[in-house]
mmCIF file of C-alpha atoms in Angstrom:
data_model
loop_
_atom_site.group_PDB
_atom_site.id
_atom_site.type_symbol
_atom_site.label_atom_id
_atom_site.label_comp_id
_atom_site.label_asym_id
_atom_site.label_seq_id
_atom_site.Cartn_x
_atom_site.Cartn_y
_atom_site.Cartn_z
ATOM 1 C CA MET A 199 103.897 92.715 79.186
ATOM 2 C CA ARG A 200 100.521 92.923 80.877
ATOM 3 C CA PRO A 201 100.624 93.358 84.657
ATOM 4 C CA ASP A 202 99.327 90.394 86.607
ATOM 5 C CA ALA A 203 96.193 90.551 88.755
ATOM 6 C CA GLU A 204 98.136 91.167 91.969
ATOM 7 C CA THR A 205 100.063 94.076 90.448
ATOM 8 C CA LEU A 206 96.913 95.567 88.975
ATOM 9 C CA GLN A 207 95.119 95.345 92.321
ATOM 10 C CA ALA A 208 97.992 97.211 93.957
ATOM 11 C CA ASP A 209 97.972 99.797 91.159
ATOM 12 C CA ARG A 210 94.254 100.411 91.697
ATOM 13 C CA ALA A 211 95.320 102.320 94.796
ATOM 14 C CA ALA A 212 96.866 104.912 92.453
ATOM 15 C CA LEU A 213 93.305 106.092 91.833
ATOM 16 C CA PRO A 214 91.011 107.211 94.652
ATOM 17 C CA SER A 215 88.054 105.136 95.750
ATOM 18 C CA PRO A 216 84.802 106.740 94.561
ATOM 19 C CA TRP A 217 83.608 106.721 98.158
ATOM 20 C CA GLU A 218 86.548 108.909 99.161
ATOM 21 C CA LEU A 219 85.529 111.662 96.771
ATOM 22 C CA PRO A 220 83.851 114.874 97.953
ATOM 23 C CA ALA A 221 80.052 114.760 97.837
ATOM 24 C CA LYS A 222 79.736 116.664 94.542
ATOM 25 C CA ALA A 223 82.374 114.569 92.760
ATOM 26 C CA ARG A 224 80.800 111.375 94.130
ATOM 27 C CA ALA A 225 77.405 112.415 92.750
ATOM 28 C CA LEU A 226 78.966 113.090 89.352
ATOM 29 C CA TYR A 227 80.659 109.702 89.493
ATOM 30 C CA LEU A 228 77.451 107.788 90.282
ATOM 31 C CA GLY A 229 75.413 109.569 87.623
ATOM 32 C CA SER A 230 77.991 109.094 84.902
ATOM 33 C CA VAL A 231 78.434 105.377 85.723
ATOM 34 C CA LEU A 232 74.774 104.802 84.911
ATOM 35 C CA SER A 233 75.006 106.732 81.651
ATOM 36 C CA ASP A 234 78.095 104.751 80.634
ATOM 37 C CA TYR A 235 76.394 101.395 81.217
ATOM 38 C CA ALA A 236 73.598 102.446 78.869
ATOM 39 C CA LEU A 237 76.036 103.761 76.265
ATOM 40 C CA ARG A 238 78.219 100.649 76.501
ATOM 41 C CA THR A 239 75.274 98.288 75.998
ATOM 42 C CA GLY A 240 74.087 100.218 72.962
ATOM 43 C CA LEU A 241 77.545 100.388 71.418
ATOM 44 C CA ALA A 242 78.276 96.712 72.124
ATOM 45 C CA SER A 243 74.967 95.770 70.519
ATOM 46 C CA ALA A 244 75.812 97.800 67.414
ATOM 47 C CA VAL A 245 79.287 96.253 67.139
ATOM 48 C CA THR A 246 77.856 92.747 67.609
ATOM 49 C CA GLY A 247 75.275 93.429 64.923
ATOM 50 C CA ALA A 248 78.011 94.603 62.525
ATOM 51 C CA MET A 249 80.089 91.460 63.117
ATOM 52 C CA LEU A 250 77.256 88.926 63.117
ATOM 53 C CA PRO A 251 76.500 88.565 59.371
ATOM 54 C CA ARG A 252 80.076 87.647 58.474
ATOM 55 C CA SER A 253 80.649 85.596 61.615
ATOM 56 C CA VAL A 254 77.857 83.177 60.769
ATOM 57 C CA PHE A 255 79.519 82.185 57.491
ATOM 58 C CA ILE A 256 83.210 82.180 58.399
ATOM 59 C CA ASN A 257 85.166 78.981 57.947
ATOM 60 C CA GLY A 258 86.421 77.946 61.373
ATOM 61 C CA ARG A 259 89.659 76.422 60.080
ATOM 62 C CA ALA A 260 90.501 79.459 57.919
ATOM 63 C CA GLU A 261 89.768 81.796 60.824
ATOM 64 C CA ARG A 262 92.050 79.808 63.136
ATOM 65 C CA ASP A 263 94.837 80.105 60.562
ATOM 66 C CA ARG A 264 94.367 83.877 60.445
ATOM 67 C CA LEU A 265 94.399 84.106 64.215
ATOM 68 C CA ARG A 266 97.596 82.060 64.416
ATOM 69 C CA PHE A 267 99.230 84.464 61.962
ATOM 70 C CA TYR A 268 98.659 87.374 64.355
ATOM 71 C CA ALA A 269 99.344 85.346 67.508
ATOM 72 C CA GLU A 270 102.823 84.509 66.210
ATOM 73 C CA LEU A 271 103.494 88.203 65.627
ATOM 74 C CA THR A 272 102.305 88.987 69.148
ATOM 75 C CA ALA A 273 104.708 86.431 70.599
ATOM 76 C CA ALA A 274 107.646 88.048 68.754
ATOM 77 C CA HIS A 275 107.038 91.503 70.345
ATOM 78 C CA ASP A 276 108.616 93.076 67.243
ATOM 79 C CA ALA A 277 107.004 96.454 66.620
ATOM 80 C CA GLU A 278 109.092 97.125 63.505
ATOM 81 C CA ARG A 279 107.802 93.940 61.899
ATOM 82 C CA VAL A 280 104.157 94.698 62.622
ATOM 83 C CA PHE A 281 104.330 98.451 62.017
ATOM 84 C CA ALA A 282 106.801 98.718 59.162
ATOM 85 C CA PRO A 283 107.692 102.305 58.222
ATOM 86 C CA PRO A 284 105.755 103.623 55.211
ATOM 87 C CA PRO A 285 107.508 104.737 52.035
ATOM 88 C CA SER A 286 108.974 108.225 52.252
ATOM 89 C CA GLY A 287 107.755 111.153 50.186
ATOM 90 C CA ILE A 288 104.087 110.139 49.912
ATOM 91 C CA PRO A 289 102.407 113.049 48.040
ATOM 92 C CA ILE A 290 99.852 114.854 50.197
ATOM 93 C CA ARG A 291 97.185 117.198 48.838
ATOM 94 C CA ALA A 292 96.410 120.226 50.982
ATOM 95 C CA GLU A 293 93.169 122.057 50.205
ATOM 96 C CA ARG A 294 91.565 125.008 51.946
ATOM 97 C CA GLY A 295 88.855 123.931 54.389
ATOM 98 C CA ARG A 296 86.223 125.484 56.620
ATOM 99 C CA TRP A 297 86.695 125.880 60.348
ATOM 100 C CA PRO A 298 84.434 123.721 62.559
ATOM 101 C CA ASP A 299 81.356 125.479 63.861
ATOM 102 C CA GLY A 300 82.095 127.803 66.741
ATOM 103 C CA ASP A 301 82.477 131.415 67.733
ATOM 104 C CA GLY A 302 84.122 132.762 64.619
ATOM 105 C CA SER A 303 87.244 131.632 62.820
ATOM 106 C CA PRO A 304 90.579 131.846 64.644
ATOM 107 C CA PRO A 305 93.490 133.623 62.950
ATOM 108 C CA GLY A 306 95.239 131.221 60.611
ATOM 109 C CA ARG A 307 94.075 128.674 58.062
ATOM 110 C CA LEU A 308 92.549 125.215 58.006
ATOM 111 C CA GLN A 309 93.810 122.726 55.423
ATOM 112 C CA LEU A 310 92.239 119.420 54.439
ATOM 113 C CA LEU A 311 95.013 116.867 53.924
ATOM 114 C CA ARG A 312 94.413 113.890 51.625
ATOM 115 C CA PHE A 313 96.725 111.146 50.395
ATOM 116 C CA GLY A 314 96.561 107.634 49.072
ATOM 117 C CA SER A 315 97.249 105.348 52.010
ATOM 118 C CA PRO A 316 100.307 103.202 51.231
ATOM 119 C CA PHE A 317 99.116 100.545 53.658
ATOM 120 C CA VAL A 318 99.053 96.924 52.522
ATOM 121 C CA PRO A 319 97.538 94.426 54.990
ATOM 122 C CA LEU A 320 100.132 92.311 56.721
ATOM 123 C CA ASN A 321 98.094 89.138 56.397
ATOM 124 C CA PRO A 322 98.058 88.128 52.691
ATOM 125 C CA ASP A 323 94.925 86.080 53.243
ATOM 126 C CA ILE A 324 92.730 89.172 53.621
ATOM 127 C CA ARG A 325 94.528 91.725 51.433
ATOM 128 C CA ARG A 326 92.139 91.572 48.520
ATOM 129 C CA ASP A 327 89.046 91.894 50.711
ATOM 130 C CA TYR A 328 90.551 94.720 52.766
ATOM 131 C CA LEU A 329 91.807 96.795 49.846
ATOM 132 C CA ARG A 330 88.477 96.688 48.003
ATOM 133 C CA HIS A 331 87.160 99.355 50.407
ATOM 134 C CA ALA A 332 87.834 102.285 48.085
ATOM 135 C CA SER A 333 86.809 105.090 50.457
ATOM 136 C CA ASN A 334 89.155 103.821 53.140
ATOM 137 C CA ALA A 335 92.102 103.961 50.733
ATOM 138 C CA THR A 336 92.263 107.765 50.977
ATOM 139 C CA ALA A 337 93.711 108.931 54.294
ATOM 140 C CA ARG A 338 92.341 112.178 55.704
ATOM 141 C CA ALA A 339 93.211 114.811 58.283
ATOM 142 C CA GLN A 340 92.423 118.412 59.176
ATOM 143 C CA HIS A 341 95.438 120.656 59.691
ATOM 144 C CA TRP A 342 94.931 123.855 61.656
ATOM 145 C CA ARG A 343 97.844 126.179 60.933
ATOM 146 C CA HIS A 344 98.851 129.561 62.264
ATOM 147 C CA ASP A 345 100.068 132.185 59.846
ATOM 148 C CA GLY A 346 103.816 132.209 59.483
ATOM 149 C CA PRO A 347 106.224 129.307 59.986
ATOM 150 C CA PRO A 348 105.036 125.908 61.277
ATOM 151 C CA ARG A 349 104.377 125.718 64.995
ATOM 152 C CA PRO A 350 104.674 122.822 67.455
ATOM 153 C CA THR A 351 101.891 120.442 66.440
ATOM 154 C CA LEU A 352 99.387 118.425 68.472
ATOM 155 C CA ILE A 353 98.029 115.345 66.672
ATOM 156 C CA VAL A 354 94.519 114.447 67.872
ATOM 157 C CA ILE A 355 92.976 111.012 67.250
ATOM 158 C CA HIS A 356 89.234 110.575 67.730
ATOM 159 C CA GLY A 357 87.496 107.642 69.379
ATOM 160 C CA PHE A 358 85.453 104.866 67.783
ATOM 161 C CA GLY A 359 82.502 106.308 65.879
ATOM 162 C CA ALA A 360 83.386 109.848 66.986
ATOM 163 C CA SER A 361 85.151 111.367 63.985
ATOM 164 C CA PRO A 362 83.171 114.631 63.466
ATOM 165 C CA ALA A 363 85.524 117.594 63.717
ATOM 166 C CA TRP A 364 83.052 119.719 65.675
ATOM 167 C CA PHE A 365 82.831 117.086 68.426
ATOM 168 C CA ASN A 366 86.597 116.696 68.772
ATOM 169 C CA THR A 367 87.087 120.459 68.671
ATOM 170 C CA LEU A 368 84.832 120.820 71.706
ATOM 171 C CA PHE A 369 85.903 117.678 73.536
ATOM 172 C CA PHE A 370 89.641 118.350 73.363
ATOM 173 C CA SER A 371 89.284 122.159 73.761
ATOM 174 C CA LEU A 372 91.235 122.507 70.523
ATOM 175 C CA ARG A 373 90.525 126.197 70.071
ATOM 176 C CA ASP A 374 92.255 126.814 73.398
ATOM 177 C CA PHE A 375 95.296 124.776 72.376
ATOM 178 C CA PHE A 376 95.370 126.625 69.064
ATOM 179 C CA ALA A 377 95.195 129.940 70.923
ATOM 180 C CA ASP A 378 98.124 128.748 73.065
ATOM 181 C CA GLY A 379 100.203 128.608 69.882
ATOM 182 C CA TRP A 380 99.868 124.978 68.829
ATOM 183 C CA ASP A 381 99.073 123.874 65.309
ATOM 184 C CA ILE A 382 96.504 121.044 65.335
ATOM 185 C CA LEU A 383 96.246 117.946 63.172
ATOM 186 C CA LEU A 384 92.935 116.056 63.458
ATOM 187 C CA PHE A 385 93.405 112.539 62.064
ATOM 188 C CA THR A 386 90.560 110.417 60.677
ATOM 189 C CA MET A 387 90.799 106.757 61.667
ATOM 190 C CA PRO A 388 90.260 104.035 59.025
ATOM 191 C CA PHE A 389 86.613 103.332 58.123
ATOM 192 C CA HIS A 390 85.467 106.586 59.765
ATOM 193 C CA GLY A 391 84.168 109.867 58.405
ATOM 194 C CA GLY A 392 85.044 110.272 54.736
ATOM 195 C CA ARG A 393 86.776 106.873 54.849
ATOM 196 C CA ARG A 394 83.470 105.146 55.597
ATOM 197 C CA GLY A 395 81.815 103.049 52.908
ATOM 198 C CA SER A 396 78.439 104.108 51.537
ATOM 199 C CA ARG A 397 76.741 100.969 52.912
ATOM 200 C CA ALA A 398 78.221 101.073 56.402
ATOM 201 C CA PRO A 399 75.334 101.089 58.919
ATOM 202 C CA PHE A 400 77.169 103.482 61.262
ATOM 203 C CA ASN A 401 80.439 105.353 61.554
ATOM 204 C CA GLY A 402 83.315 102.885 62.022
ATOM 205 C CA ALA A 403 81.179 99.763 61.585
ATOM 206 C CA GLU A 404 83.432 98.316 58.881
ATOM 207 C CA MET A 405 86.305 97.988 61.343
ATOM 208 C CA PHE A 406 84.375 95.168 63.000
ATOM 209 C CA ALA A 407 82.311 93.859 60.097
ATOM 210 C CA GLY A 408 85.331 91.999 58.722
ATOM 211 C CA GLY A 409 86.077 90.079 61.901
ATOM 212 C CA PHE A 410 89.189 89.987 64.039
ATOM 213 C CA SER A 411 91.612 90.213 61.123
ATOM 214 C CA ARG A 412 90.156 93.451 59.811
ATOM 215 C CA MET A 413 90.202 94.944 63.297
ATOM 216 C CA ASN A 414 93.914 94.258 63.532
ATOM 217 C CA GLU A 415 94.714 95.527 60.067
ATOM 218 C CA ALA A 416 92.667 98.714 60.529
ATOM 219 C CA VAL A 417 94.749 99.628 63.586
ATOM 220 C CA MET A 418 97.936 98.852 61.654
ATOM 221 C CA GLN A 419 96.711 101.085 58.846
ATOM 222 C CA ALA A 420 96.038 103.895 61.313
ATOM 223 C CA ILE A 421 99.657 103.740 62.499
ATOM 224 C CA CYS A 422 100.941 103.600 58.912
ATOM 225 C CA ASP A 423 98.914 106.677 57.907
ATOM 226 C CA LEU A 424 99.893 108.551 61.070
ATOM 227 C CA ARG A 425 103.569 107.922 60.292
ATOM 228 C CA VAL A 426 103.042 109.359 56.802
ATOM 229 C CA LEU A 427 101.605 112.476 58.434
ATOM 230 C CA LEU A 428 104.476 112.625 60.922
ATOM 231 C CA GLY A 429 106.883 112.616 57.981
ATOM 232 C CA TYR A 430 104.884 115.400 56.334
ATOM 233 C CA LEU A 431 104.929 117.542 59.470
ATOM 234 C CA ARG A 432 108.684 117.094 59.781
ATOM 235 C CA ARG A 433 109.205 117.990 56.116
ATOM 236 C CA ILE A 434 107.335 121.272 56.475
ATOM 237 C CA GLY A 435 109.342 122.114 59.580
ATOM 238 C CA ALA A 436 107.136 121.440 62.633
ATOM 239 C CA PRO A 437 109.618 121.866 65.517
ATOM 240 C CA ARG A 438 107.838 119.500 67.914
ATOM 241 C CA ILE A 439 105.093 116.905 67.441
ATOM 242 C CA GLY A 440 103.021 115.132 70.084
ATOM 243 C CA VAL A 441 99.848 113.068 70.155
ATOM 244 C CA THR A 442 96.701 112.610 72.196
ATOM 245 C CA GLY A 443 93.574 110.559 71.585
ATOM 246 C CA LEU A 444 90.388 109.320 73.206
ATOM 247 C CA SER A 445 89.387 105.664 73.657
ATOM 248 C CA LEU A 446 90.296 103.896 70.397
ATOM 249 C CA GLY A 447 92.206 107.067 69.536
ATOM 250 C CA GLY A 448 94.066 106.698 72.820
ATOM 251 C CA TYR A 449 94.912 103.133 71.793
ATOM 252 C CA ALA A 450 96.404 104.457 68.537
ATOM 253 C CA ALA A 451 98.216 107.263 70.373
ATOM 254 C CA ALA A 452 99.802 104.774 72.776
ATOM 255 C CA LEU A 453 100.789 102.533 69.870
ATOM 256 C CA LEU A 454 102.368 105.452 68.025
ATOM 257 C CA ALA A 455 104.488 106.080 71.125
ATOM 258 C CA SER A 456 105.697 102.470 70.799
ATOM 259 C CA VAL A 457 106.714 102.957 67.171
ATOM 260 C CA ASP A 458 108.037 106.492 66.686
ATOM 261 C CA PRO A 459 110.897 107.692 68.938
ATOM 262 C CA ASP A 460 110.722 111.265 67.612
ATOM 263 C CA LEU A 461 107.361 112.049 69.220
ATOM 264 C CA ASP A 462 107.786 114.758 71.812
ATOM 265 C CA PHE A 463 104.982 113.452 74.037
ATOM 266 C CA ALA A 464 101.952 111.137 74.136
ATOM 267 C CA VAL A 465 98.796 111.569 76.243
ATOM 268 C CA PRO A 466 96.274 108.697 75.839
ATOM 269 C CA ASN A 467 92.906 109.698 77.295
ATOM 270 C CA ALA A 468 90.440 107.059 78.592
ATOM 271 C CA ALA A 469 92.389 104.741 76.322
ATOM 272 C CA VAL A 470 91.860 101.155 75.317
ATOM 273 C CA ALA A 471 94.961 99.200 76.365
ATOM 274 C CA THR A 472 93.924 95.665 75.421
ATOM 275 C CA ILE A 473 90.970 94.771 73.183
ATOM 276 C CA PRO A 474 90.455 91.228 74.565
ATOM 277 C CA GLY A 475 90.147 92.534 78.113
ATOM 278 C CA LEU A 476 87.693 95.150 76.928
ATOM 279 C CA ILE A 477 85.443 92.768 74.985
ATOM 280 C CA ASP A 478 85.170 90.525 78.041
ATOM 281 C CA SER A 479 83.282 93.302 79.860
ATOM 282 C CA TRP A 480 81.060 94.428 76.976
ATOM 283 C CA PHE A 481 77.601 92.820 76.972
ATOM 284 C CA PRO A 482 76.316 91.501 74.580
ATOM 285 C CA ALA A 483 79.590 91.472 72.571
ATOM 286 C CA ASN A 484 81.173 89.141 75.141
ATOM 287 C CA VAL A 485 78.307 86.653 74.825
ATOM 288 C CA GLY A 486 78.416 86.800 71.030
ATOM 289 C CA GLN A 487 82.156 86.189 70.965
ATOM 290 C CA ALA A 488 81.884 83.256 73.371
ATOM 291 C CA ILE A 489 79.153 81.608 71.291
ATOM 292 C CA LEU A 490 81.038 82.220 68.047
ATOM 293 C CA GLY A 491 84.213 80.789 69.537
ATOM 294 C CA ARG A 492 82.501 77.575 70.607
ATOM 295 C CA VAL A 493 80.607 77.112 67.337
ATOM 296 C CA LYS A 494 83.603 77.816 65.109
ATOM 297 C CA GLY A 495 86.226 76.174 67.302
ATOM 298 C CA LEU A 496 88.186 79.333 68.113
ATOM 299 C CA PRO A 497 90.066 78.901 71.407
ATOM 300 C CA PRO A 498 89.725 82.028 73.600
ATOM 301 C CA GLU A 499 93.477 82.040 74.253
ATOM 302 C CA LEU A 500 94.173 82.142 70.519
ATOM 303 C CA VAL A 501 91.705 84.986 69.989
ATOM 304 C CA ASN A 502 93.267 86.959 72.839
ATOM 305 C CA GLU A 503 96.813 86.501 71.549
ATOM 306 C CA ALA A 504 95.792 87.401 68.005
ATOM 307 C CA LEU A 505 94.053 90.611 69.079
ATOM 308 C CA SER A 506 97.031 91.581 71.234
ATOM 309 C CA VAL A 507 99.203 92.119 68.157
ATOM 310 C CA THR A 508 98.151 95.782 68.132
ATOM 311 C CA SER A 509 98.051 96.313 71.889
ATOM 312 C CA PRO A 510 100.467 98.935 73.269
ATOM 313 C CA LEU A 511 101.044 96.473 76.128
ATOM 314 C CA THR A 512 102.814 94.167 73.662
ATOM 315 C CA TYR A 513 105.590 96.664 72.875
ATOM 316 C CA GLU A 514 107.922 98.900 74.830
ATOM 317 C CA PRO A 515 107.362 102.664 74.575
ATOM 318 C CA ARG A 516 109.898 104.614 72.532
ATOM 319 C CA VAL A 517 109.019 107.955 74.118
ATOM 320 C CA ALA A 518 110.719 108.853 77.398
ATOM 321 C CA ARG A 519 108.604 108.162 80.499
ATOM 322 C CA GLU A 520 108.825 111.840 81.484
ATOM 323 C CA ARG A 521 107.076 112.721 78.214
ATOM 324 C CA LEU A 522 104.141 110.357 78.763
ATOM 325 C CA MET A 523 100.885 110.969 80.624
ATOM 326 C CA VAL A 524 97.854 108.708 81.138
ATOM 327 C CA VAL A 525 94.352 110.113 81.732
ATOM 328 C CA ALA A 526 91.661 107.893 83.299
ATOM 329 C CA GLY A 527 87.975 108.318 84.124
ATOM 330 C CA LEU A 528 86.926 106.834 87.468
ATOM 331 C CA ALA A 529 83.361 106.199 86.244
ATOM 332 C CA ASP A 530 84.357 105.006 82.777
ATOM 333 C CA ARG A 531 82.615 101.745 81.926
ATOM 334 C CA LEU A 532 83.441 101.668 78.197
ATOM 335 C CA THR A 533 87.183 101.633 78.834
ATOM 336 C CA PRO A 534 87.314 101.069 82.600
ATOM 337 C CA PRO A 535 90.133 102.729 84.573
ATOM 338 C CA GLU A 536 91.824 99.333 84.838
ATOM 339 C CA GLN A 537 92.673 99.694 81.152
ATOM 340 C CA SER A 538 94.499 102.956 81.827
ATOM 341 C CA LEU A 539 96.220 101.443 84.852
ATOM 342 C CA MET A 540 97.570 98.570 82.764
ATOM 343 C CA LEU A 541 99.059 101.073 80.328
ATOM 344 C CA TRP A 542 100.398 103.213 83.189
ATOM 345 C CA GLU A 543 102.100 100.192 84.753
ATOM 346 C CA HIS A 544 103.498 99.002 81.414
ATOM 347 C CA TRP A 545 104.928 102.464 80.759
ATOM 348 C CA GLY A 546 106.800 102.522 84.051
ATOM 349 C CA ARG A 547 104.241 104.635 85.922
ATOM 350 C CA PRO A 548 104.463 108.020 84.219
ATOM 351 C CA GLU A 549 102.234 110.912 85.220
ATOM 352 C CA LEU A 550 98.658 109.757 85.901
ATOM 353 C CA ARG A 551 95.656 112.082 85.932
ATOM 354 C CA TRP A 552 92.062 111.173 86.710
ATOM 355 C CA PHE A 553 88.619 112.767 86.648
ATOM 356 C CA PRO A 554 85.357 111.662 88.349
ATOM 357 C CA GLY A 555 83.390 111.332 85.105
ATOM 358 C CA SER A 556 82.719 108.633 82.537
ATOM 359 C CA HIS A 557 83.904 107.857 79.030
ATOM 360 C CA VAL A 558 82.345 110.916 77.412
ATOM 361 C CA LEU A 559 81.336 113.008 80.453
ATOM 362 C CA HIS A 560 84.707 114.323 81.580
ATOM 363 C CA PHE A 561 83.668 116.273 84.645
ATOM 364 C CA GLN A 562 86.328 118.507 86.183
ATOM 365 C CA ARG A 563 88.581 117.947 83.184
ATOM 366 C CA GLY A 564 90.232 121.314 83.658
ATOM 367 C CA ALA A 565 92.790 119.713 85.990
ATOM 368 C CA TYR A 566 94.041 117.179 83.469
ATOM 369 C CA LEU A 567 93.968 119.742 80.644
ATOM 370 C CA ASP A 568 96.156 122.053 82.732
ATOM 371 C CA ALA A 569 98.546 119.169 83.451
ATOM 372 C CA MET A 570 98.643 118.351 79.757
ATOM 373 C CA ARG A 571 99.433 121.967 78.894
ATOM 374 C CA LYS A 572 102.264 121.935 81.413
ATOM 375 C CA LEU A 573 103.679 118.742 79.927
ATOM 376 C CA ILE A 574 103.541 119.820 76.303
ATOM 377 C CA ALA A 575 104.707 123.390 76.939
ATOM 378 C CA ASP A 576 108.088 122.182 78.208
ATOM 379 C CA PRO A 577 110.183 120.502 75.485
ATOM 380 C CA ARG A 578 112.663 119.114 78.029
ATOM 381 C CA PRO A 579 112.218 115.915 80.068
ATOM 382 C CA ARG A 580 110.996 116.771 83.542
ATOM 383 C CA PRO A 581 110.611 114.855 86.838
ATOM 384 C CA GLN A 582 107.461 112.802 87.306
ATOM 385 C CA SER A 583 104.778 114.728 89.193
ATOM 386 C CA ALA A 584 102.187 113.252 91.506
ATOM 387 C CA ALA A 585 98.901 111.982 90.170
ATOM 388 C CA ALA A 586 95.895 114.117 90.887
#
């Protein structure tokens, strides 16, 4: 359940006030806030532009029926019903790939994993439209493997529009984790990268171009495809498997922790926790949604409940609290720290780490990376440590 306003206000004290930071950190905070406002406005404008053509022509009654379908699932709080396990034994092709650009190739091999996604949209009303996206039907991932037997594996899920491997390699310091002995699996979200249609105006646009229903189903497909990959990693003998992700990828990572009890750990980073709460703060997307709702007769409460069907706040985590960690950016204005605090509260207040930067400028991130290494290096549950 989502924490109420009073609880969230009390939880805000778990993060320092920006004005309590040392001078250098405060300067980083102020500068990155401004950059995030600019980035958020540009991204919200792009998303609104992707949704607008379809939104103008939607049938209000049909859209309300679709929203009610998801709202009823939200009310049931049944993760197994929404995220049904995929069929076992899905064949996966593994082809030799090239390492992302960097200082030479690390010892080991990079494999490109491909398989036909077994996902079928939950809502029968949009199945035909959803499944006609041929590129999205092939799930994709990069698998960095050491020579020898399978190692403990870190699954990494990129953020919205940020699927390039080179970016995620740098952002998550993946070469360092690989050097520490971890195999890496870089997952491609639906409608991103090679799963993007040829006419999509930008990376990930098709997630929003189909309205609220497609947004929901795309997240469900991500969890379905991730569970196929989890099964594959277990079949080849990976001794431990954990997940991290940024923004929308953090949303998927948190959801996976609500579905799969065999994950060793989950570390959402600057994660989305609830899409309705996020849209409310995104100009001009919030204005566009409000106008669309009034014109088409879509009650805001119904929209919010329908979009909450994929929120990690709707379901209980299935990973032990001691194996969870939440990372938040104090200056983040794309997924404000309140989003991370809602997830932290819902998860029973596991380890919380913060940095003074914004959504993409993670200043002083060495502290949370070290904490993450400490968490994932120890396969046993450990006592909660203080946030820092």
